[in-house]
PDB file of C-alpha atoms in Angstrom:
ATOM      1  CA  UNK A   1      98.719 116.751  77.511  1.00 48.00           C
ATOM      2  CA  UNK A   2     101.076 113.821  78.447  1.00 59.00           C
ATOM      3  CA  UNK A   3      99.150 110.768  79.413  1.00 68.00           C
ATOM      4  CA  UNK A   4      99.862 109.540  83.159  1.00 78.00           C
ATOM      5  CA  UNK A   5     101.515 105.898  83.051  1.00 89.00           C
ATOM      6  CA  UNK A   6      99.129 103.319  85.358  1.00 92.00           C
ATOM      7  CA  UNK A   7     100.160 100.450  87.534  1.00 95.00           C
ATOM      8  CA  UNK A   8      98.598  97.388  88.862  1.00 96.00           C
ATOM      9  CA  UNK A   9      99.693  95.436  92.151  1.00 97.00           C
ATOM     10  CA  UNK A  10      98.015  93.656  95.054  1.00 97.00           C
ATOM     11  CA  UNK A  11      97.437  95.449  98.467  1.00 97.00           C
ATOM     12  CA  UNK A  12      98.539  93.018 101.152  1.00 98.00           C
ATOM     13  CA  UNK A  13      97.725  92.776 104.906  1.00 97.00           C
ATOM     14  CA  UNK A  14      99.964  92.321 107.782  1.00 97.00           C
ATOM     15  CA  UNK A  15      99.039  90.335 111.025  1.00 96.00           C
ATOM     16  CA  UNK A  16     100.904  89.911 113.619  1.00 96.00           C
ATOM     17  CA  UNK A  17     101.937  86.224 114.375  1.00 95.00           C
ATOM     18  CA  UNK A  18     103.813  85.796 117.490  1.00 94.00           C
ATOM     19  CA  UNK A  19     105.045  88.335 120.159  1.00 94.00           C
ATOM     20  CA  UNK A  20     108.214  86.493 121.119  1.00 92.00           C
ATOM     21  CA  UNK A  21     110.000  87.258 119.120  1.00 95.00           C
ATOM     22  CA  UNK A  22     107.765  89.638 116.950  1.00 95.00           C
ATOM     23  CA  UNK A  23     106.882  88.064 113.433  1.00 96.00           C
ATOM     24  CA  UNK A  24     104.378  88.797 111.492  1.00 96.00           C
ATOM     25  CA  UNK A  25     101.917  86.992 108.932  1.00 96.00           C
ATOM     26  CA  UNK A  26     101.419  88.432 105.352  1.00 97.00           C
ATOM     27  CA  UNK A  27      98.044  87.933 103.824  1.00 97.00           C
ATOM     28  CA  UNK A  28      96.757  88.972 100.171  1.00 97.00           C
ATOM     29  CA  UNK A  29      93.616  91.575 100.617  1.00 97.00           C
ATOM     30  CA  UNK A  30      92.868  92.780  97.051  1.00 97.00           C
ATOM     31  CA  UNK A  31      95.110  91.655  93.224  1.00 98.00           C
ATOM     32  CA  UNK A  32      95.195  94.180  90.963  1.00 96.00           C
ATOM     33  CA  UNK A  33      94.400  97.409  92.330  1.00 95.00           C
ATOM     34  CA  UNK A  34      94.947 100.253  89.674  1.00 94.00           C
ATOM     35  CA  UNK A  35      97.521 102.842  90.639  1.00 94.00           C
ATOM     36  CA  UNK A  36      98.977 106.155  89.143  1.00 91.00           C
ATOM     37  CA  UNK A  37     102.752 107.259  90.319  1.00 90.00           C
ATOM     38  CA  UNK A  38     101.411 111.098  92.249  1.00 87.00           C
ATOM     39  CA  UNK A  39     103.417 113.609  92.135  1.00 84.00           C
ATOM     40  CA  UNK A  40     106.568 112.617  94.991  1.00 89.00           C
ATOM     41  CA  UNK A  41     106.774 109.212  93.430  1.00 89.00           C
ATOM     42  CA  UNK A  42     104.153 108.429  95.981  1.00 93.00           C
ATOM     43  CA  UNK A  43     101.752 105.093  94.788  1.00 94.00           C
ATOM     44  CA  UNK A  44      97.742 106.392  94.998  1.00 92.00           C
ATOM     45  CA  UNK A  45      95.086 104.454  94.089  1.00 91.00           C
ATOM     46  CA  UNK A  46      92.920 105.050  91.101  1.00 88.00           C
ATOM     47  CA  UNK A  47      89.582 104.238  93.025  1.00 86.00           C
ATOM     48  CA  UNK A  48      89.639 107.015  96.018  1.00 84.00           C
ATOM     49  CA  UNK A  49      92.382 109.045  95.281  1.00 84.00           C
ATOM     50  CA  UNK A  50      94.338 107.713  98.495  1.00 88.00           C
ATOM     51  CA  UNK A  51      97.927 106.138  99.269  1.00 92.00           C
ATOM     52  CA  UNK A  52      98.690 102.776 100.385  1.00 91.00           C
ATOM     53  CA  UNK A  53     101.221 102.042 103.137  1.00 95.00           C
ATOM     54  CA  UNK A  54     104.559 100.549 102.254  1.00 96.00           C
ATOM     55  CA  UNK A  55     105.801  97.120 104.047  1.00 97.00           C
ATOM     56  CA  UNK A  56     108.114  99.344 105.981  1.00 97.00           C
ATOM     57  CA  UNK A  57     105.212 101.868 107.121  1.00 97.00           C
ATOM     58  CA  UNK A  58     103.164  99.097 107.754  1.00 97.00           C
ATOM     59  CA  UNK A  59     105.659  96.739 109.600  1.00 98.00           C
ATOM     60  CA  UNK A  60     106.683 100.280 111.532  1.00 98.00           C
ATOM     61  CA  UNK A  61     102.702 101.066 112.715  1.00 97.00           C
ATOM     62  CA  UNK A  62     102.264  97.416 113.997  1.00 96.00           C
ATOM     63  CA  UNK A  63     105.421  97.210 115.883  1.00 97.00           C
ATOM     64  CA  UNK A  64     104.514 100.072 118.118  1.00 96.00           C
ATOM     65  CA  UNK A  65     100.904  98.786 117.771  1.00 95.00           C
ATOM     66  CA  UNK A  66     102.403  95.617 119.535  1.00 95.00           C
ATOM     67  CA  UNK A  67     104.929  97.206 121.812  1.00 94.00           C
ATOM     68  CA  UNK A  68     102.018  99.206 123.335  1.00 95.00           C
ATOM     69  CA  UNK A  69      99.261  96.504 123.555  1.00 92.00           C
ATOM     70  CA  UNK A  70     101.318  93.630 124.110  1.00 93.00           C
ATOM     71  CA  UNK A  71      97.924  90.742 124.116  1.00 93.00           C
ATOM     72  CA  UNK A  72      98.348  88.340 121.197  1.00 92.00           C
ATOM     73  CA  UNK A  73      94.576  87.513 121.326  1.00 93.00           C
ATOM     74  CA  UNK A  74      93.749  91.222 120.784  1.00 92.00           C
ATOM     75  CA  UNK A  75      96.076  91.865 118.158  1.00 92.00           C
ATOM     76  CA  UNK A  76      95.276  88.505 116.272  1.00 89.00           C
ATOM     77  CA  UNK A  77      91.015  89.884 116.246  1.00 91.00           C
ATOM     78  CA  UNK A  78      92.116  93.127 114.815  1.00 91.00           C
ATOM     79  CA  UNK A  79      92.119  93.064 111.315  1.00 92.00           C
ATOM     80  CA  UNK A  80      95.282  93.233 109.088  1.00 96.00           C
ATOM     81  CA  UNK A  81      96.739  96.484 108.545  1.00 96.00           C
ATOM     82  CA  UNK A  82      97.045  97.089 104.449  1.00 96.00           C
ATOM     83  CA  UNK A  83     100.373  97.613 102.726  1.00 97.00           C
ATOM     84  CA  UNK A  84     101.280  97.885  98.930  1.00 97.00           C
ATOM     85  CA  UNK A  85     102.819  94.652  97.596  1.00 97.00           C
ATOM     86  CA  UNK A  86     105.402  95.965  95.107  1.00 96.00           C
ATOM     87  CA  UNK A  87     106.262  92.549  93.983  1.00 97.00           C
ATOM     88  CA  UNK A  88     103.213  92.464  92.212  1.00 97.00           C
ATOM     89  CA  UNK A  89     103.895  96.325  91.292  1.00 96.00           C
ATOM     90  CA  UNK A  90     104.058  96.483  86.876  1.00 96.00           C
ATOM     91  CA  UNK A  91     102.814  98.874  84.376  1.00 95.00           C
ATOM     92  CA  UNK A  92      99.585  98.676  82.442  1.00 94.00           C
ATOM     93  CA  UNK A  93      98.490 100.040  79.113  1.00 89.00           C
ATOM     94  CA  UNK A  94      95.182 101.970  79.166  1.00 87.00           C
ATOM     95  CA  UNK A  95      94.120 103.519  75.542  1.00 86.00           C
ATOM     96  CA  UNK A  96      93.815 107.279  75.335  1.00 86.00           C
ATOM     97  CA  UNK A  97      89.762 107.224  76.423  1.00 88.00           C
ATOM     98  CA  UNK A  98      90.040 104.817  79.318  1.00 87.00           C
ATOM     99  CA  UNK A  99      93.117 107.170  80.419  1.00 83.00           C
ATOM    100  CA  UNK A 100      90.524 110.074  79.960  1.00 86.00           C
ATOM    101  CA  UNK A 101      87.714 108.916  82.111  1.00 86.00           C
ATOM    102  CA  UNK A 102      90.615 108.150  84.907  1.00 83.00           C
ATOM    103  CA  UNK A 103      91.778 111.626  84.912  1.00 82.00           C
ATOM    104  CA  UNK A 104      87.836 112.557  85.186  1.00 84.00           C
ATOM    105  CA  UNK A 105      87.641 110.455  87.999  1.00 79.00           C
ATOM    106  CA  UNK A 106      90.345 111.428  90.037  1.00 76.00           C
ATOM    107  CA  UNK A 107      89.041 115.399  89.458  1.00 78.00           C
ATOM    108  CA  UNK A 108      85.569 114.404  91.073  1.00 77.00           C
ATOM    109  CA  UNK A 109      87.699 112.452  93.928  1.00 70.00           C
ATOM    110  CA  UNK A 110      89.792 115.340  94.501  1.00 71.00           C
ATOM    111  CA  UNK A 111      86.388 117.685  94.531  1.00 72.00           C
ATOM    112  CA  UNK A 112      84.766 115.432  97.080  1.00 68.00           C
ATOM    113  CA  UNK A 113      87.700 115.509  99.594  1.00 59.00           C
TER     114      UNK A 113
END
């Protein structure tokens, strides 16, 4: 069996800054969250089996977040909306039984969903 490749990078948060004109802040959530590449080329995270948001997914959702609740105060309580930072984005080496209980854990996440 061919051993899945891993990859660490940072999940960022974006805020919104300003309304007029829209910008947007950029925060740091979590550094070095594991990853695996699934199988559309699609970035999941080792610890629950989920994707993370791209910039462009996440800069997409908070524009027409803002567009339809246009109250800076509101939108600067809400919390930051998470986004992959592939900057950050490299490959890690894991030996063969570190890659083993991985695959074990992403069976009992896939069992649980």
């Amino acid at each position: 069996m061919r051993q899945r490749q891993y990859y660490s990078a940072n999940i960022n948060g974006l805020k919104v800054a300003n309304l007029d004109p829209l910008r947007f802040e950029h925060v740091t959530l979590r550094k070095n969250v594991m990853y695996y590449q699934g199988l559309f080329g699609r970035m999941i995270t080792v610890e629950n089996g989920n994707p993370t948001n791209t910039l462009e997914e996440a800069t997409d959702w908070l524009t027409g977040h803002a567009k339809r609740h246009p109250d800076i105060n509101l939108l600067k309580k809400e919390g930051p909306v998470p986004y992959l930072d592939t900057s950050t984005l490299h490959s890690i080496d894991v030996t063969e039984e570190e890659a083993k209980k991985l695959e074990l854990k992403r069976k009992q996440n896939r069992k649980r969903s």
